[in-house]
Amino acid sequence: MTIRTRIAPSPTGDPHVGTAYIALFNLCFARQQEGKFVLRIEDTDQGRSTAESEQAIFDSLRWMGLDWDEGPDVGGEFGPYRQSERKEIYKEYAERLIEKGHAFRCYRTTEELDALRQGLKEQGINRALKPYDLELPKDEVAKREAANAPYVIRMKVPVDGKVEIEDMLRGTMELDWALVDAQILLKSDGMPTYHLANVVDDHLMQITHVLRGEEWINSAPKHKLLYEYFGWDMPQLCHLPLLRNPDKSKLSKRKNPTSILYYQRMGYLPEALVNYLGRMGWSMPDEREKFSLQEMLEQFDIQRVSLGGPIFDVEKLSWLNGLWIREDLSQEQLAERLQQWALNKDYMMQILPHAQQRIETLSDFIPLTAFFASGMMPIKAESFTGLTLKDEALTEALQFALWKLESLRNWERDAIFAAMKTVADSMGVKVKDFFAPLFIAIAGTTASISVIDSMAILGPDLSRARIRYALDLLGGVSKKKLKKLEKAYSQLD
Ligand code: GLU
């Protein structure tokens, strides 16, 4: 049997370090046993999936040297590898389950579902909605069918009892059927949900081992049941521990940058990032901290994964990155890396139109533009004194700007300007005053190249990270304050 593993990222937002981490373990597990590692794009959430985000997944994983044997961009004999191109397949399988009596069409409206859930809650019953809750009288079904009312296809699930899930690291886990709902398999727009698409694809793509994050454990009972309904063998499951912030909470961009592009922009070496992710819950037999992808692959043993939540600590990563820079690169190679990273003509050509206006001698160039090739700015809370916006208004402006920029899809000059102006206008603040703290966060000073152009050039990851850093310097935003700010933000027009 050929070992086949896969990752199945959804192309929404920035490429996540968690995706690279899961990719690394799947790659090592498969390749070490001469198997294949597949990349499948789970883009069934059409509202949130974007082509840019998909491309960013390809680019960032490749940058890290985590390449795949089959995928949307490289092809393979089990394609298409993009779920949006497999719609017909899922539909057919969902119908098949109806024919076998394992699934049903559900015409319940959102309001009815809410009422049903509320009903259970009022009776103090803690269980999921089951097929018999959802059932409608036959004539009502016929009526809705005749009226072409929208429907979803749901799977039938046991009412109670236990289900056993085998996990390569966790052994046998017992979960409760009572908490498993009559999962939607096919949505009213004809798109599958994750559960159906995932099971059908893993089967058709002959995936033998599913190594994924532990947040999917609760989905395993549904998947197991679907495999049984179809009469297929289930791949072996292995739920890897989630990456965590230093305070043990689930890795989140509020507390740690999570985008691979951020680490690239900050000047981490891909070797170091891969090495660090390899140490997340895993260790070399001799416990050495520094190792290459090739070395990890040779020594890989999934049983060496420990389940304690691995902490993703940027300081530790920086330390390791320093080792890689000092021990593995000749000066010649370091010079090349610096050029590839930011000291290249392409990047300079983006900066020059803005710098040329402002310099008198060539030696003015580096001091003026150093912030384009820096990490966090050497600023302090005091750097913000003397601005028109102070205290609460200052944090509010930075936080609102950050939220707006986090939801900005199209990262280019005019869009950034329009977004920032909307926030300033709805806060009733002059654009100039609103931009001042942004200047300091982004460039370290208000006497610099236009902050909008600067953010456009720096890119979303570093720009947002610098604003977050500024907010932290100003004392951070407490949970209570955050709630208040969120409310105020939602009321902006
Ligand atoms: N689309 C899911 C994710 O991005 C895939 C989960 C799985 O591997 O089953 O996490």
Short mmCIF file of N, CA and C in Angstrom, two decimals, residues 17 243-247 251-260 262-264 266-269 272-273 276-277 279-280 310-323 375-376 462 465 468-469 472:
data_model
loop_
_atom_site.label_atom_id
_atom_site.label_comp_id
_atom_site.label_asym_id
_atom_site.label_seq_id
_atom_site.Cartn_x
_atom_site.Cartn_y
_atom_site.Cartn_z
N VAL A 17 0.67 29.82 9.81
CA VAL A 17 1.78 28.94 10.21
C VAL A 17 1.26 27.55 10.61
N LEU A 243 -1.03 24.43 17.92
CA LEU A 243 -0.01 25.39 18.33
C LEU A 243 -0.64 26.39 19.31
N ARG A 244 0.17 26.81 20.27
CA ARG A 244 -0.36 27.71 21.29
C ARG A 244 0.48 28.97 21.47
N ASN A 245 -0.17 30.02 21.94
CA ASN A 245 0.54 31.24 22.34
C ASN A 245 1.31 30.94 23.62
N PRO A 246 2.30 31.78 23.95
CA PRO A 246 3.02 31.54 25.21
C PRO A 246 2.10 31.46 26.44
N ASP A 247 0.92 32.08 26.41
CA ASP A 247 0.03 31.94 27.56
C ASP A 247 -0.86 30.70 27.45
N LEU A 251 -3.12 29.46 19.35
CA LEU A 251 -2.36 30.48 18.60
C LEU A 251 -3.33 31.41 17.86
N SER A 252 -3.19 32.70 18.15
CA SER A 252 -4.12 33.62 17.51
C SER A 252 -3.37 34.88 17.12
N LYS A 253 -3.86 35.51 16.08
CA LYS A 253 -3.10 36.66 15.58
C LYS A 253 -3.15 37.86 16.52
N ARG A 254 -4.08 37.85 17.45
CA ARG A 254 -4.09 38.92 18.46
C ARG A 254 -2.82 38.89 19.29
N LYS A 255 -2.31 37.67 19.52
CA LYS A 255 -1.18 37.55 20.45
C LYS A 255 0.13 37.24 19.75
N ASN A 256 0.06 36.72 18.56
CA ASN A 256 1.25 36.28 17.85
C ASN A 256 0.96 36.45 16.37
N PRO A 257 1.92 36.91 15.59
CA PRO A 257 1.64 36.91 14.15
C PRO A 257 1.48 35.46 13.68
N THR A 258 0.46 35.20 12.88
CA THR A 258 0.23 33.82 12.45
C THR A 258 0.44 33.63 10.95
N SER A 259 0.66 34.73 10.24
CA SER A 259 0.78 34.58 8.80
C SER A 259 2.22 34.22 8.41
N ILE A 260 2.36 33.24 7.54
CA ILE A 260 3.70 32.86 7.09
C ILE A 260 4.37 34.06 6.41
N TYR A 262 4.21 37.08 7.17
CA TYR A 262 4.81 37.96 8.16
C TYR A 262 6.24 37.50 8.46
N TYR A 263 6.40 36.22 8.66
CA TYR A 263 7.74 35.70 9.01
C TYR A 263 8.71 35.88 7.85
N GLN A 264 8.17 35.76 6.66
CA GLN A 264 8.99 36.00 5.48
C GLN A 264 9.44 37.47 5.44
N MET A 266 9.64 39.53 7.86
CA MET A 266 10.50 39.86 9.00
C MET A 266 11.92 39.37 8.79
N GLY A 267 12.12 38.56 7.77
CA GLY A 267 13.47 38.09 7.50
C GLY A 267 13.85 36.82 8.26
N TYR A 268 12.87 35.98 8.53
CA TYR A 268 13.20 34.64 9.04
C TYR A 268 13.59 33.78 7.85
N LEU A 269 14.51 32.88 8.07
CA LEU A 269 14.89 31.98 6.98
C LEU A 269 13.89 30.84 6.94
N ALA A 272 14.82 27.93 9.06
CA ALA A 272 14.66 28.08 10.51
C ALA A 272 13.19 27.91 10.90
N LEU A 273 12.30 28.45 10.06
CA LEU A 273 10.88 28.33 10.36
C LEU A 273 10.44 26.86 10.30
N TYR A 276 11.79 25.16 13.31
CA TYR A 276 11.05 25.50 14.53
C TYR A 276 9.70 24.77 14.57
N LEU A 277 9.02 24.73 13.44
CA LEU A 277 7.72 24.02 13.40
C LEU A 277 7.93 22.54 13.66
N ARG A 279 9.80 21.36 15.72
CA ARG A 279 9.99 21.16 17.15
C ARG A 279 8.69 21.34 17.93
N MET A 280 7.63 21.59 17.21
CA MET A 280 6.33 21.77 17.85
C MET A 280 5.72 20.41 18.18
N PRO A 310 2.12 22.44 22.12
CA PRO A 310 3.39 23.11 21.83
C PRO A 310 3.24 24.63 21.75
N ILE A 311 4.17 25.31 22.38
CA ILE A 311 4.11 26.77 22.43
C ILE A 311 4.90 27.36 21.27
N PHE A 312 4.24 28.19 20.49
CA PHE A 312 4.92 28.88 19.39
C PHE A 312 5.43 30.21 19.94
N ASP A 313 6.73 30.22 20.17
CA ASP A 313 7.32 31.37 20.86
C ASP A 313 8.27 32.08 19.89
N VAL A 314 7.87 33.29 19.51
CA VAL A 314 8.63 34.01 18.49
C VAL A 314 10.08 34.26 18.93
N GLU A 315 10.29 34.46 20.22
CA GLU A 315 11.67 34.70 20.68
C GLU A 315 12.55 33.49 20.46
N LYS A 316 11.97 32.33 20.69
CA LYS A 316 12.71 31.08 20.49
C LYS A 316 13.01 30.90 18.99
N LEU A 317 12.02 31.24 18.20
CA LEU A 317 12.22 31.15 16.75
C LEU A 317 13.34 32.10 16.30
N SER A 318 13.36 33.29 16.87
CA SER A 318 14.40 34.26 16.49
C SER A 318 15.78 33.74 16.88
N TRP A 319 15.85 33.15 18.04
CA TRP A 319 17.13 32.58 18.49
C TRP A 319 17.61 31.50 17.50
N LEU A 320 16.68 30.65 17.11
CA LEU A 320 17.03 29.57 16.18
C LEU A 320 17.42 30.14 14.82
N ASN A 321 16.70 31.18 14.42
CA ASN A 321 16.99 31.81 13.13
C ASN A 321 18.43 32.37 13.14
N GLY A 322 18.80 32.95 14.28
CA GLY A 322 20.15 33.47 14.42
C GLY A 322 21.19 32.36 14.25
N LEU A 323 20.89 31.21 14.81
CA LEU A 323 21.82 30.07 14.66
C LEU A 323 21.98 29.71 13.20
N GLY A 375 12.03 45.39 11.06
CA GLY A 375 10.95 44.64 11.69
C GLY A 375 10.05 45.61 12.41
N MET A 376 10.03 45.54 13.75
CA MET A 376 9.24 46.50 14.51
C MET A 376 10.04 47.79 14.64
N LEU A 462 3.18 43.11 7.69
CA LEU A 462 4.08 43.93 8.49
C LEU A 462 3.37 45.20 8.95
N ALA A 465 1.17 44.26 11.80
CA ALA A 465 1.98 43.90 12.96
C ALA A 465 2.53 45.15 13.64
N ARG A 468 -0.23 46.75 15.63
CA ARG A 468 -0.46 45.96 16.85
C ARG A 468 0.62 46.24 17.89
N TYR A 469 1.85 46.33 17.39
CA TYR A 469 2.99 46.59 18.28
C TYR A 469 2.81 47.96 18.95
N ASP A 472 0.32 47.78 21.68
CA ASP A 472 0.90 47.15 22.87
C ASP A 472 1.74 48.15 23.65
#
